[in-house]
PDB file of C-alpha atoms in Angstrom:
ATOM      1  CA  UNK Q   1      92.197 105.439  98.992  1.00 59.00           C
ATOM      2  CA  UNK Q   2      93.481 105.071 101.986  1.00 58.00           C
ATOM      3  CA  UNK Q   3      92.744 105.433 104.993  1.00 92.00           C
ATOM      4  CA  UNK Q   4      93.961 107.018 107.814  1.00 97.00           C
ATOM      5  CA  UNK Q   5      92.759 108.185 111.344  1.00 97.00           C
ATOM      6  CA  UNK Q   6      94.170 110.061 113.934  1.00 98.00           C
ATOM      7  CA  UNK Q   7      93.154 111.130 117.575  1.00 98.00           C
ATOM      8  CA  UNK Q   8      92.667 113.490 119.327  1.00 98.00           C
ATOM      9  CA  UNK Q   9      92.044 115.815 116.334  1.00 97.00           C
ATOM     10  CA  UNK Q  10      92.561 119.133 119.285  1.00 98.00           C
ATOM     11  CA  UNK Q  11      94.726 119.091 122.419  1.00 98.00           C
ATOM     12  CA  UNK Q  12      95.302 121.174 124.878  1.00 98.00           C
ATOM     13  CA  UNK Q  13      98.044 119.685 127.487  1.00 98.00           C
ATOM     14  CA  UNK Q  14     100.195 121.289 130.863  1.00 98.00           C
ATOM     15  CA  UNK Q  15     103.919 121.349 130.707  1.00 98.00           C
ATOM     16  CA  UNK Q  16     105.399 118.139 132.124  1.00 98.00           C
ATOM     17  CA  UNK Q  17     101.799 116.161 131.616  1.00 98.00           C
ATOM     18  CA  UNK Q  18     101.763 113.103 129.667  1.00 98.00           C
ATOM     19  CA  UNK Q  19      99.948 113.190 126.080  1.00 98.00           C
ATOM     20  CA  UNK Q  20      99.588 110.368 123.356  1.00 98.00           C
ATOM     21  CA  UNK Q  21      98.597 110.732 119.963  1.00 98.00           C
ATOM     22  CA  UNK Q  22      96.624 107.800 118.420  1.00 98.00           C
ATOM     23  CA  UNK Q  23      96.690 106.780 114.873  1.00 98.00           C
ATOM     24  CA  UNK Q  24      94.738 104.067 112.881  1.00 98.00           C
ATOM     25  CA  UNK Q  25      95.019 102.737 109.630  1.00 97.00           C
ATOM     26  CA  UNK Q  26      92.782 100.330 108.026  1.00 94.00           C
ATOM     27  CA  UNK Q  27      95.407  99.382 104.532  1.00 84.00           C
ATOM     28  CA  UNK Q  28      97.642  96.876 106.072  1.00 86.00           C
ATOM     29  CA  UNK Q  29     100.579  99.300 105.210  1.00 89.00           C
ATOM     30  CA  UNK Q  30     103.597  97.788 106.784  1.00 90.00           C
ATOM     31  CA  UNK Q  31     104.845 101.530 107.203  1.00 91.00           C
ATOM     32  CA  UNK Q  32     103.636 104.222 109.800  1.00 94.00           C
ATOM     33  CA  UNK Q  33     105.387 107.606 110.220  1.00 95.00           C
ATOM     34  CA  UNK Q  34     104.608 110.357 112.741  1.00 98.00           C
ATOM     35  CA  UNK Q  35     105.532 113.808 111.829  1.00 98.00           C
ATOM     36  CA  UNK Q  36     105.337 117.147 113.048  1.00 98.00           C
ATOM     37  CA  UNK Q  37     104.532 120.568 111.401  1.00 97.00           C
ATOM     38  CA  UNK Q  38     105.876 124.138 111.887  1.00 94.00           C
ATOM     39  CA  UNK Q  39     105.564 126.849 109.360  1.00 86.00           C
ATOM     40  CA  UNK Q  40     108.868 127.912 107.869  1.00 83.00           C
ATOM     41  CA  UNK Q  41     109.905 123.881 108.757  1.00 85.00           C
ATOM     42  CA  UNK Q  42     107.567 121.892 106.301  1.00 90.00           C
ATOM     43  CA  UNK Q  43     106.699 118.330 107.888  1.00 95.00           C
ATOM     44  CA  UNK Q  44     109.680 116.731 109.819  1.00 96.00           C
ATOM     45  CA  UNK Q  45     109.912 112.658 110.158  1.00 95.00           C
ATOM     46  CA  UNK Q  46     109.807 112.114 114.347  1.00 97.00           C
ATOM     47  CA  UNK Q  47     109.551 108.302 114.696  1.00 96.00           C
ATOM     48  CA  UNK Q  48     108.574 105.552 111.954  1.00 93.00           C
ATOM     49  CA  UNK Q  49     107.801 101.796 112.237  1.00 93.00           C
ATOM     50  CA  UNK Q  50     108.043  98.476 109.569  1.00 89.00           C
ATOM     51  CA  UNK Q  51     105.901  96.680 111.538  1.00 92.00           C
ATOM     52  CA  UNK Q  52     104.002  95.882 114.721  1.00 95.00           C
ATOM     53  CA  UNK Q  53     106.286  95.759 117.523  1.00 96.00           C
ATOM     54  CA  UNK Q  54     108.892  98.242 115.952  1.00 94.00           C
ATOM     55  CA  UNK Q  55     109.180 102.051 116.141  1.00 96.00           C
ATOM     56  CA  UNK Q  56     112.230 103.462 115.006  1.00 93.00           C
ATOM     57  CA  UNK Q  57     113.807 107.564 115.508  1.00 94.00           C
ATOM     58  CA  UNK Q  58     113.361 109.675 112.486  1.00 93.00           C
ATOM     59  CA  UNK Q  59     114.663 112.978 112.253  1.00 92.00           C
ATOM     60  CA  UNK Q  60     113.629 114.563 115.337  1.00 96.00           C
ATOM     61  CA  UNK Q  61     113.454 111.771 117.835  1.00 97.00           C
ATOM     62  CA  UNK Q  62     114.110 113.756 121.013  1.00 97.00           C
ATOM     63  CA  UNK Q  63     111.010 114.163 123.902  1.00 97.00           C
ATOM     64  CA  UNK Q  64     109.432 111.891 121.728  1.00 98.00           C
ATOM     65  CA  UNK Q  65     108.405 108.091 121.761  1.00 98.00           C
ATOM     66  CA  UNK Q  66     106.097 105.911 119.972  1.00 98.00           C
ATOM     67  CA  UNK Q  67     104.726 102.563 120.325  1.00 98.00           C
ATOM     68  CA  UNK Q  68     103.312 100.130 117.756  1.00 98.00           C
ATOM     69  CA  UNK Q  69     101.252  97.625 119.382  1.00 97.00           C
ATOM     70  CA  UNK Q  70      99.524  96.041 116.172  1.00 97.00           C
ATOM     71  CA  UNK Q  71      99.565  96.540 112.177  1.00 96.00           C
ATOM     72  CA  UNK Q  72      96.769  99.073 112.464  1.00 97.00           C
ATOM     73  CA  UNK Q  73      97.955 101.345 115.281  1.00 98.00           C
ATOM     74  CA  UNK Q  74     100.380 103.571 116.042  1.00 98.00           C
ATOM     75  CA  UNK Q  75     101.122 106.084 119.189  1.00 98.00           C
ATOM     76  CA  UNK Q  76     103.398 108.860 119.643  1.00 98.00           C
ATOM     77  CA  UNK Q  77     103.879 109.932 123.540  1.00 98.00           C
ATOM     78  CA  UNK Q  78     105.007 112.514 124.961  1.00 98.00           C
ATOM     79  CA  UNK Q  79     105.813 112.008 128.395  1.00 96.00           C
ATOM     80  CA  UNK Q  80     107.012 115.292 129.634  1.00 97.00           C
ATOM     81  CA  UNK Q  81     105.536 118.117 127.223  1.00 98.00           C
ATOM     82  CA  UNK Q  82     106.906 121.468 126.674  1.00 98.00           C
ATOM     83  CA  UNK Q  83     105.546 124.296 124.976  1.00 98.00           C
ATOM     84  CA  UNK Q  84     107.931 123.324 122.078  1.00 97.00           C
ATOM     85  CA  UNK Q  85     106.126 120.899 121.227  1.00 98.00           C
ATOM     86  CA  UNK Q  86     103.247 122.877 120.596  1.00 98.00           C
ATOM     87  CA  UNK Q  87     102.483 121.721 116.823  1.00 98.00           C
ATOM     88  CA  UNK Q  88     100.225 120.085 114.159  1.00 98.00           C
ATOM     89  CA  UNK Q  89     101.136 116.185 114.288  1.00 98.00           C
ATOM     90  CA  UNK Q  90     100.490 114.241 111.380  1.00 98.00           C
ATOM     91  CA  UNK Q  91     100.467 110.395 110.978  1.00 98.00           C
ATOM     92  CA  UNK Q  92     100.810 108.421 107.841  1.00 96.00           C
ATOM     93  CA  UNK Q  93     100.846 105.124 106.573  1.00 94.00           C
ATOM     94  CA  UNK Q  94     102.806 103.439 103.095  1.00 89.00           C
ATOM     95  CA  UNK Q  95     102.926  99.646 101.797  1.00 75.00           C
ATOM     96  CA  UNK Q  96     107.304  99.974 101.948  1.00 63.00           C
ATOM     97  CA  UNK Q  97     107.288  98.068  99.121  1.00 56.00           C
ATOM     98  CA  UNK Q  98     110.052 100.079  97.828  1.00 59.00           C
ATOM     99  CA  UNK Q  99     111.034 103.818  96.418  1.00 57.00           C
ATOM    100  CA  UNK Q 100     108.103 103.919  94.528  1.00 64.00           C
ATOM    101  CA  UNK Q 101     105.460 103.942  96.822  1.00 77.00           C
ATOM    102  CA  UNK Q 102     103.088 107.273  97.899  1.00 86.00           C
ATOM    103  CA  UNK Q 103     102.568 107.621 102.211  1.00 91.00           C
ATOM    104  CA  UNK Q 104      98.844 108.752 103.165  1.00 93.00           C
ATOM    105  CA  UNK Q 105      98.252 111.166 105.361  1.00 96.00           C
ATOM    106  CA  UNK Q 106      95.645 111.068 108.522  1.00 97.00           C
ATOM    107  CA  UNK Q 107      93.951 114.360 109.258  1.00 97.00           C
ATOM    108  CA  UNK Q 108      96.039 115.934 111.851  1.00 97.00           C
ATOM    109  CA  UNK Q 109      96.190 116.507 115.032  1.00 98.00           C
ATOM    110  CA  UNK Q 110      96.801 120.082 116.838  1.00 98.00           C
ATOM    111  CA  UNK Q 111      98.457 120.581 120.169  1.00 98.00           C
ATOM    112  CA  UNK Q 112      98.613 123.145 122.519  1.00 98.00           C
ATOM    113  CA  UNK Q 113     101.222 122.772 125.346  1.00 98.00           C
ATOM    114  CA  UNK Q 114     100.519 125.477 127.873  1.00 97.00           C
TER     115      UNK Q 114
ATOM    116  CA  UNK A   1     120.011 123.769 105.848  1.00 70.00           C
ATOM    117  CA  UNK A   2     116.798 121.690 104.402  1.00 79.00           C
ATOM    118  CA  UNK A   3     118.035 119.026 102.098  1.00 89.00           C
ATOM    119  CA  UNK A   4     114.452 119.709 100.119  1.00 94.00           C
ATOM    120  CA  UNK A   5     114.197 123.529  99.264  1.00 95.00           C
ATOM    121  CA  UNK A   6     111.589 125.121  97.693  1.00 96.00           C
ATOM    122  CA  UNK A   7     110.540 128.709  96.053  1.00 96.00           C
ATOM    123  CA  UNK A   8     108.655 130.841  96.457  1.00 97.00           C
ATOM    124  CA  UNK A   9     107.427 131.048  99.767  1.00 96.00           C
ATOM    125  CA  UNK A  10     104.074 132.296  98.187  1.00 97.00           C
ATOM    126  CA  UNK A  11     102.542 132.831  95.302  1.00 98.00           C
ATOM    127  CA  UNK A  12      99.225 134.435  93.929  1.00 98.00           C
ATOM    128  CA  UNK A  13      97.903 133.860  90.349  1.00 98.00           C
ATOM    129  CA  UNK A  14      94.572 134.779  88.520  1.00 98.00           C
ATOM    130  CA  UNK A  15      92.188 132.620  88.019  1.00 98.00           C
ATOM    131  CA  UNK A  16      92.996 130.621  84.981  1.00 98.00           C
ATOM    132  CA  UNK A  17      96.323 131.508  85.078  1.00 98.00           C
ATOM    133  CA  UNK A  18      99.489 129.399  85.387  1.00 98.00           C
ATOM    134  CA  UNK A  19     100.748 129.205  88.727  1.00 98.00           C
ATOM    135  CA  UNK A  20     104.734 127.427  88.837  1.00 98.00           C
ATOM    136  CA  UNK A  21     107.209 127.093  91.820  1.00 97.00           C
ATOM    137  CA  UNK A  22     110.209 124.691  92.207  1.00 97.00           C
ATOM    138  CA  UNK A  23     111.717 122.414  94.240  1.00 97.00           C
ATOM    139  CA  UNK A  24     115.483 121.693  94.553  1.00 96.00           C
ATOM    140  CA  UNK A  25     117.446 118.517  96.327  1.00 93.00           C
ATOM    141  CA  UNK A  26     121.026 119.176  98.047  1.00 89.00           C
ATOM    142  CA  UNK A  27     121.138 115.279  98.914  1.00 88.00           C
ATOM    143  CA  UNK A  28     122.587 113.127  95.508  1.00 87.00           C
ATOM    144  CA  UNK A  29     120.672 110.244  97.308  1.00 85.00           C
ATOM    145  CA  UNK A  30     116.980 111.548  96.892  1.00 87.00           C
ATOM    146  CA  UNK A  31     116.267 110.141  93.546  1.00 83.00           C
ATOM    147  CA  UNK A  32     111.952 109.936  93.833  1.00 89.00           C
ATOM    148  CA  UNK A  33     110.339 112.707  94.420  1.00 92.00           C
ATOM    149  CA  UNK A  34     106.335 113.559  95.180  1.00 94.00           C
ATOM    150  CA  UNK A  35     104.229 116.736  94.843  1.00 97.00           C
ATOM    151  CA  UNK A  36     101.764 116.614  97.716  1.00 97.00           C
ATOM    152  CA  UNK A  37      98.954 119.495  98.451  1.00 98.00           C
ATOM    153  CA  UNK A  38      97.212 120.733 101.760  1.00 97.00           C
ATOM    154  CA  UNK A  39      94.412 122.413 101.930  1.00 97.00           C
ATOM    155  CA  UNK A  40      93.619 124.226 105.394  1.00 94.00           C
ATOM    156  CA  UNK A  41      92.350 122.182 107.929  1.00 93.00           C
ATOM    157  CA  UNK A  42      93.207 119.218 106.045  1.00 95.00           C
ATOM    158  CA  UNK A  43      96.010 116.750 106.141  1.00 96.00           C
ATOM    159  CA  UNK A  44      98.506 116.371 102.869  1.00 97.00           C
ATOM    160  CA  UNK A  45      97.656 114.273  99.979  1.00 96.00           C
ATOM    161  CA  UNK A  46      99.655 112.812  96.992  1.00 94.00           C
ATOM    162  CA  UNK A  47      98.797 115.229  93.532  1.00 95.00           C
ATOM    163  CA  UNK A  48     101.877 113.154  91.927  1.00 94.00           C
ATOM    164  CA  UNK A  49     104.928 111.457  91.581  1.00 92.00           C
ATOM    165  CA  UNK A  50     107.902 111.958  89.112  1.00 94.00           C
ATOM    166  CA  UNK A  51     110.817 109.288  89.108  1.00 91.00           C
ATOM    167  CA  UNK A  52     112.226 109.894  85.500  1.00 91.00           C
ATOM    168  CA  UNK A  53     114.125 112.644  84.001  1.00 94.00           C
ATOM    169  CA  UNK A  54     111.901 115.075  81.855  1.00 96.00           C
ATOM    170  CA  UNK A  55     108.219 115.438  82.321  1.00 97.00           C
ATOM    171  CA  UNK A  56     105.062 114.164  83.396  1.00 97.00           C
ATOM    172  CA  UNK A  57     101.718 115.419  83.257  1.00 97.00           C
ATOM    173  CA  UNK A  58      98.233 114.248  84.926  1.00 96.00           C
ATOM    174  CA  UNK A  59      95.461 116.575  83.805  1.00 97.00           C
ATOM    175  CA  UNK A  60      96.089 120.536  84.770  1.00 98.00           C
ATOM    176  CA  UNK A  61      99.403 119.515  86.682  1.00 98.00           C
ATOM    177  CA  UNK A  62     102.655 119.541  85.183  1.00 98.00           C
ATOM    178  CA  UNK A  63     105.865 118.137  86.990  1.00 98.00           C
ATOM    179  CA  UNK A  64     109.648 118.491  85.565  1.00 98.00           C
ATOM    180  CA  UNK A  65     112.782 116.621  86.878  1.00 96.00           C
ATOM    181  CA  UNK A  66     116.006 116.999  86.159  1.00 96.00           C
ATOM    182  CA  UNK A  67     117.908 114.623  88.144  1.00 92.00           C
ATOM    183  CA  UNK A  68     121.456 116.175  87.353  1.00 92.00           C
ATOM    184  CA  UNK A  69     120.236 119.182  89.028  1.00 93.00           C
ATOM    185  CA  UNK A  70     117.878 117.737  91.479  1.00 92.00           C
ATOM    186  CA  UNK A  71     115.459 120.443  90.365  1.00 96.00           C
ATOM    187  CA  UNK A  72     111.728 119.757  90.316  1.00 97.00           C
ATOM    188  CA  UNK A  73     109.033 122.267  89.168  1.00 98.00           C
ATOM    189  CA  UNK A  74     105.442 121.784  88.982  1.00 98.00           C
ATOM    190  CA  UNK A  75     103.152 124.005  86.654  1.00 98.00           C
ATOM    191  CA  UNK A  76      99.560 124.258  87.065  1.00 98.00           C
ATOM    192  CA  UNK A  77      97.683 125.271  84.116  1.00 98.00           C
ATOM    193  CA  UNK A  78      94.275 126.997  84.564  1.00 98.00           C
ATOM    194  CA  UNK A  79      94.284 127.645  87.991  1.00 98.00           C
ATOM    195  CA  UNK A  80      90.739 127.098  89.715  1.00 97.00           C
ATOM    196  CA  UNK A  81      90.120 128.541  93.133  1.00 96.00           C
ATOM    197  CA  UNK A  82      90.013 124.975  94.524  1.00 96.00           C
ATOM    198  CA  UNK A  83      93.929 125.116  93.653  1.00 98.00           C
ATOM    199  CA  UNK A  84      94.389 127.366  96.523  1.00 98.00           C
ATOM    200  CA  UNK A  85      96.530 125.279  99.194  1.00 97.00           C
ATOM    201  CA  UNK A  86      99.940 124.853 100.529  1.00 97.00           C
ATOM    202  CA  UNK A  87     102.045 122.649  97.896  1.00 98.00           C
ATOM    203  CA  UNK A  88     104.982 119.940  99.667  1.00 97.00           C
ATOM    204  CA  UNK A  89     107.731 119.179  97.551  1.00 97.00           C
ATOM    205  CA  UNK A  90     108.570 115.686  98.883  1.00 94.00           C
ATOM    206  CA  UNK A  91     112.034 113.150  98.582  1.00 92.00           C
ATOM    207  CA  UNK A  92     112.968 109.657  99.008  1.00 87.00           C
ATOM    208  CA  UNK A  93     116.159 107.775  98.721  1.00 79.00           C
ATOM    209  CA  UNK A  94     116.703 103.975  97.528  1.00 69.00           C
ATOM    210  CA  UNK A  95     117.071 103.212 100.800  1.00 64.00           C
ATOM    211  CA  UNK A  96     116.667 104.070 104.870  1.00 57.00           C
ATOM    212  CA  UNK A  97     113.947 105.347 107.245  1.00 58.00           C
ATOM    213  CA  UNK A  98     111.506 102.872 105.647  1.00 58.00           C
ATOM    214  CA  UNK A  99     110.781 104.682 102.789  1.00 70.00           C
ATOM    215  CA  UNK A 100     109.679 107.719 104.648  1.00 82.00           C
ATOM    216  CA  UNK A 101     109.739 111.340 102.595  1.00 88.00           C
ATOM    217  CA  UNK A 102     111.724 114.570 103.307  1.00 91.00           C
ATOM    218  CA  UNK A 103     110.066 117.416 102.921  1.00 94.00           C
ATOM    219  CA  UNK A 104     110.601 121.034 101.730  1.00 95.00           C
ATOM    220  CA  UNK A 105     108.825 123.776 103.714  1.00 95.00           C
ATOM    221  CA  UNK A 106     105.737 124.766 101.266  1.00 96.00           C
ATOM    222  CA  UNK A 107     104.520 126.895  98.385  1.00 97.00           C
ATOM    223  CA  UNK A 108     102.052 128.536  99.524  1.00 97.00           C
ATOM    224  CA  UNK A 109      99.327 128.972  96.313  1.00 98.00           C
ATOM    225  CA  UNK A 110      96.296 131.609  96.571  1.00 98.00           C
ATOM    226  CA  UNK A 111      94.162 131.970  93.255  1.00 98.00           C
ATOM    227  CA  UNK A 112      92.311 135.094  92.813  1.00 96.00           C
ATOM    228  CA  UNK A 113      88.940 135.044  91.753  1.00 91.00           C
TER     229      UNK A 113
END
């Protein structure tokens, strides 16, 4: 299965400080997606990438960016945090080889914007 | 309003028991749709896919599409405590956002011993 890993798994950040999110995957998916969990809201798509060097806006783009350096990682930064964003971020990775194909999940990780 | 819906919010079923909760599409584009299950603490994982009309059934799970109604249930038959967990209904058009799924907000499952 694969596999995907995300860091930190906790976070506690100040309003306006800068935090990023890590995520690694060791598939070779072409496709990363970072999204965001609130109960009542399900998972919602933030930012997404089909490659290294790519990120594109999902959903929910805004205080938000992300950075793919390489086929295994991707970031998600938040330069200026609120307490808004105060969530469970989750990271996944999918081959994109077309409709058919299932994303896999990393473990999560849970911040705390104070 | 959520282009995946689903109901209920929560459910609670005996052990053994058939627990069943739906999922329903207001977008014409989603045409692929995924079950996925979280357990607490733990990050979502595929339980299945259904692409084709009717239904489609991998051991105690049962999934239904219709795609005229973009309604998708999923049935679990002899509910174990293990299927406690929060239950995604998830959707995908053809095309756009590289293949990445909309979700509905949760089913929430708890099996009583």
């Amino acid at each position: 299965e694969a596999a995907v890993t995300q860091s930190p798994r906790n976070k506690v950040a100040v309003t306006g400080g800068k935090v990023t999110l890590s995520c690694n995957q060791t598939n070779n998916h072409n496709n990363m997606y970072w999204y965001r969990q609130d109960t009542g809201h399900g998972l919602r798509l933030i930012h997404y990438s089909y490659g290294a060097g790519s990120t594109e806006k999902g959903d929910i783009p805004d205080g938000y960016k992300a950075s793919r350096p390489s086929q295994e990682n991707f970031s998600l930064i938040l330069e200026l945090a609120t307490p808004s964003q105060t969530s469970v971020y989750f990271c996944a990775s999918g081959g994109g080889g077309g409709a058919g194909n299932t994303l896999y999940f990393g473990e999560g990780s849970r911040l705390i914007v104070v | 309003q959520q282009k995946v819906q689903q109901s209920p919010e929560s459910l609670s079923v005996p052990e053994g028991g058939m627990a069943s909760f739906n999922c329903t599409s207001s977008d014409r584009n989603f045409q692929y749709f995924w079950w996925y299950r979280q357990h607490s603490g733990e990050g979502p994982k595929a339980l299945m896919s259904i692409f084709s009309d009717g239904d489609k059934k991998e051991g105690r799970f049962t999934a239904h599409l219709n795609k005229a109604s973009l309604h998708v249930s999923l049935h679990i038959r002899d509910s174990q405590p293990s299927d406690s967990a929060l239950y995604f209904c998830a959707a995908r058009a053809q095309t756009g956002f590289a293949s990445a799924l909309t979700f509905g907000s949760g089913t929430k499952v708890i099996v009583l011993p």
